[in-house]
Amino acid sequence: GENVEQHPSTLSVQEGDSAVIKCTYSDSASNYFPWYKQELGKGPQLIIDIRSNVGEKKDQRIAVTLNKTAKHFSLHITETQPEDSAVYFCAASIGAGKSTFGDGTTLTVKP
Amino acid sequence: GAVVSQHPSWVICKSGTSVKIECRSLDFQATTMFWYRQFPKQSLMLMATSNEGSKATYEQGVEKDKFLINHASLTLSTLTVTSAHPEDSSFYICSASPPGGYYNSPLHFGNGTRLTVT
């Protein structure tokens, strides 16, 4: 089955700096790669996703890149703000069905 | 946008009792819903795939008689934790995807249910 590894497990940045979280996956058939933000006591919220036919996608301060050959994808957050502090999960799936999640990254943005 | 509602948000029950958790897609129909379990500071673990009108598909190691799933309509799936024990205490989350295929319809998650078994 699919295996998703996520790094780092914790990340602390100063407000205004950039944050990068990286994930690798094992199943070359995976073609959908979403990123979720989970705040304490809440369910994950989709923040951005990318399909395998695209190499990069950007939405304001958030961007995701995908390297299919190397089987890795990354989340980039620029100009971080304290409200970006949360746990971020990457995932991989074939379609939006049964997803395999990374172990999560706890991002702390210091004001 | 697509909204998934989960109820209750938290529940405390006594050991040996059963607890039902509801997952509703509020503005779309979902033939498939997913149930996850999350331990503190850990990732989401898929428990089962709920299929409308048919039996749920359980992941390896998940007891189907312990975690009963019913997907009786296109907008509602329920997870019943039967004869709950303290080790069943956890955060349970559901998700669903609007129809149309993943290209246009990513997964949306409920806000989770915190179950505490005393």
Coordinates of C-alpha atoms in Angstrom, one line a residue:
Chain A
G1 CA 0.0 0.0 0.0
E2 CA 0.9 3.7 0.0
N3 CA 3.3 5.1 2.5
V4 CA 3.6 8.8 3.1
E5 CA 6.5 10.3 5.0
Q6 CA 6.4 13.9 6.2
H7 CA 9.2 16.1 7.5
P8 CA 9.8 17.9 9.8
S9 CA 7.6 16.8 12.6
T10 CA 7.9 20.3 14.2
L11 CA 8.7 23.6 12.7
S12 CA 9.1 26.9 14.4
V13 CA 9.5 30.2 12.4
Q14 CA 9.4 33.9 13.1
E15 CA 6.4 35.8 11.9
G16 CA 7.0 36.9 8.3
D17 CA 9.4 34.1 7.5
S18 CA 8.6 31.2 5.1
A19 CA 7.8 27.7 6.2
V20 CA 8.4 24.6 4.1
I21 CA 7.0 21.1 4.8
K22 CA 8.0 18.1 2.7
C23 CA 6.4 14.8 2.0
T24 CA 7.4 11.7 0.0
Y25 CA 5.1 9.0 -1.2
S26 CA 5.7 5.4 -2.4
D27 CA 2.9 4.5 -4.8
S28 CA 3.5 5.8 -8.3
A29 CA -0.2 5.4 -9.0
S30 CA -1.1 8.1 -6.5
N31 CA -2.3 11.1 -8.4
Y32 CA -3.9 13.5 -5.9
F33 CA -2.0 15.3 -3.1
P34 CA -3.9 17.5 -0.7
W35 CA -2.6 19.4 2.3
Y36 CA -4.7 19.9 5.4
K37 CA -4.5 22.3 8.3
Q38 CA -5.8 21.0 11.6
E39 CA -6.4 23.3 14.6
L40 CA -6.7 22.0 18.1
G41 CA -9.9 20.0 18.7
K42 CA -11.1 20.4 15.1
G43 CA -11.2 18.3 11.9
P44 CA -8.6 18.9 9.1
Q45 CA -9.4 21.6 6.7
L46 CA -8.2 21.5 3.1
I47 CA -5.9 24.4 2.3
I48 CA -4.5 23.4 -1.1
D49 CA -4.3 20.4 -3.3
I50 CA -2.4 19.4 -6.5
R51 CA -3.1 16.7 -9.1
S52 CA -0.4 14.7 -10.8
N53 CA -0.8 16.6 -14.1
V54 CA 0.4 19.8 -12.5
G55 CA 3.9 20.6 -11.1
E56 CA 3.0 23.7 -9.0
K57 CA 0.0 25.5 -7.6
K58 CA -0.3 28.7 -5.7
D59 CA -3.0 30.3 -3.7
Q60 CA -2.0 33.6 -2.2
R61 CA 0.6 32.8 0.5
I62 CA 0.4 29.1 0.0
A63 CA 2.0 27.0 -2.7
V64 CA 2.5 23.4 -3.4
T65 CA 5.1 21.7 -5.7
L66 CA 5.0 18.2 -7.0
N67 CA 7.9 16.1 -8.4
K68 CA 6.4 12.9 -9.7
T69 CA 9.7 11.5 -10.7
A70 CA 11.1 11.8 -7.2
K71 CA 7.7 11.1 -5.6
H72 CA 7.8 14.1 -3.4
F73 CA 5.7 17.2 -2.8
S74 CA 6.1 20.2 -0.7
L75 CA 4.0 22.9 1.0
H76 CA 5.4 26.4 1.1
I77 CA 3.9 29.1 3.2
T78 CA 5.3 32.6 2.8
E79 CA 4.9 35.6 5.1
T80 CA 3.8 33.5 7.9
Q81 CA 1.4 34.8 10.5
P82 CA 0.6 33.6 14.0
E83 CA -2.7 32.3 12.8
D84 CA -0.8 29.9 10.6
S85 CA 0.2 28.0 13.7
A86 CA -1.4 24.6 13.5
V87 CA -0.7 21.0 12.5
Y88 CA -0.4 20.4 8.8
F89 CA -0.9 17.0 7.1
C90 CA 0.0 15.9 3.7
A91 CA -1.8 13.1 2.0
A92 CA -1.7 11.0 -1.1
S93 CA -4.4 9.1 -2.9
I94 CA -5.7 7.8 -6.2
G95 CA -8.5 10.3 -6.6
A96 CA -10.2 11.8 -3.6
G97 CA -10.9 8.5 -2.1
K98 CA -8.9 6.5 0.4
S99 CA -6.1 8.8 1.4
T100 CA -2.9 8.0 3.2
F101 CA -1.8 10.7 5.5
G102 CA 1.6 11.8 6.7
D103 CA 2.3 12.0 10.4
G104 CA 1.8 15.7 10.5
T105 CA 3.9 18.8 11.1
T106 CA 3.3 21.1 14.1
L107 CA 4.0 24.6 12.8
T108 CA 4.5 27.4 15.4
V109 CA 4.8 31.0 14.1
K110 CA 6.3 33.2 16.8
P111 CA 5.1 36.8 16.8
Chain B
G1 CA -18.7 25.2 -0.3
A2 CA -19.2 21.6 0.7
V3 CA -19.9 21.1 4.4
V4 CA -19.7 18.0 6.5
S5 CA -21.3 18.1 9.9
Q6 CA -20.4 15.7 12.7
H7 CA -22.4 15.2 15.9
P8 CA -21.9 15.2 18.8
S9 CA -18.6 17.2 19.0
W10 CA -17.8 15.5 22.3
V11 CA -19.3 12.7 24.4
I12 CA -18.6 11.1 27.7
C13 CA -19.9 7.6 28.3
K14 CA -19.5 4.8 30.8
S15 CA -17.6 1.7 30.1
G16 CA -19.9 -1.0 28.5
T17 CA -22.3 1.4 26.9
S18 CA -22.7 2.2 23.2
V19 CA -22.2 5.6 21.5
K20 CA -23.4 6.7 18.1
I21 CA -21.7 9.4 16.1
E22 CA -23.4 11.0 13.1
C23 CA -21.7 12.4 10.0
R24 CA -23.9 14.4 7.6
S25 CA -23.1 16.0 4.3
L26 CA -25.1 19.2 4.5
D27 CA -25.2 20.4 0.9
F28 CA -24.2 17.5 -1.2
Q29 CA -24.8 13.8 -1.6
A30 CA -22.1 11.4 -0.7
T31 CA -22.2 7.8 -1.7
T32 CA -18.9 7.2 0.2
M33 CA -17.8 8.5 3.5
F34 CA -14.7 7.7 5.5
W35 CA -14.2 7.3 9.2
Y36 CA -10.9 8.0 10.9
R37 CA -9.5 7.7 14.4
Q38 CA -6.9 10.1 15.7
F39 CA -4.9 9.7 18.9
P40 CA -3.3 12.8 20.5
K41 CA -0.5 14.3 18.4
Q42 CA -0.8 11.6 15.8
S43 CA -2.0 11.3 12.3
L44 CA -5.4 10.2 11.1
M45 CA -5.9 6.5 10.9
L46 CA -8.5 5.3 8.4
M47 CA -10.9 2.9 10.1
A48 CA -13.4 2.2 7.4
T49 CA -15.1 3.3 4.2
S50 CA -18.8 3.8 4.5
N51 CA -20.8 3.0 1.3
E52 CA -24.4 4.1 0.9
G53 CA -26.7 1.1 0.7
S54 CA -24.1 -1.5 1.2
K55 CA -21.7 -2.8 3.9
A56 CA -18.8 -0.8 5.0
T57 CA -15.3 -1.8 4.2
Y58 CA -13.1 -2.0 7.2
E59 CA -9.3 -1.5 7.4
Q60 CA -7.1 -4.3 8.7
G61 CA -7.2 -4.5 12.4
V62 CA -10.4 -2.7 12.9
E63 CA -13.1 -4.7 14.6
K64 CA -16.3 -4.5 12.5
D65 CA -18.5 -5.7 15.4
K66 CA -17.0 -3.1 17.7
F67 CA -17.3 -0.2 15.3
L68 CA -20.7 -0.5 13.5
I69 CA -21.1 1.7 10.5
N70 CA -24.4 2.4 8.8
H71 CA -24.7 4.6 5.7
A72 CA -28.5 4.5 5.2
S73 CA -28.8 7.6 3.0
L74 CA -26.8 9.7 0.7
T75 CA -26.3 12.4 3.4
L76 CA -25.8 10.4 6.6
S77 CA -23.4 7.9 7.9
T78 CA -23.2 6.7 11.5
L79 CA -20.5 5.1 13.5
T80 CA -21.6 3.2 16.7
V81 CA -18.9 2.3 19.2
T82 CA -20.4 -0.7 20.9
S83 CA -19.6 -1.8 24.4
A84 CA -17.2 1.0 24.8
H85 CA -14.1 0.7 26.9
P86 CA -11.5 3.3 28.0
E87 CA -9.2 2.3 25.3
D88 CA -11.8 3.4 22.7
S89 CA -11.4 7.0 24.0
S90 CA -10.2 9.0 21.0
F91 CA -11.0 11.6 18.4
Y92 CA -13.2 10.3 15.7
I93 CA -13.4 12.2 12.4
C94 CA -15.5 11.6 9.2
S95 CA -15.0 12.8 5.7
A96 CA -16.9 12.9 2.5
S97 CA -16.5 14.0 -1.1
P98 CA -19.1 15.5 -3.3
P99 CA -19.8 13.6 -6.5
G100 CA -18.0 14.5 -9.7
G101 CA -14.7 12.7 -9.1
Y102 CA -11.7 14.0 -7.3
Y103 CA -10.7 16.5 -10.0
N104 CA -13.4 18.8 -8.8
S105 CA -14.4 17.4 -5.5
P106 CA -11.8 17.0 -2.7
L107 CA -12.5 15.4 0.6
H108 CA -14.2 17.5 3.3
F109 CA -13.9 16.7 6.9
G110 CA -16.2 17.0 9.8
N111 CA -15.0 18.7 13.0
G112 CA -14.6 15.5 14.8
T113 CA -16.1 13.8 17.9
R114 CA -14.1 13.6 21.1
L115 CA -15.1 10.3 22.8
T116 CA -14.2 9.7 26.5
V117 CA -15.0 6.4 28.1
T118 CA -14.9 6.4 31.8

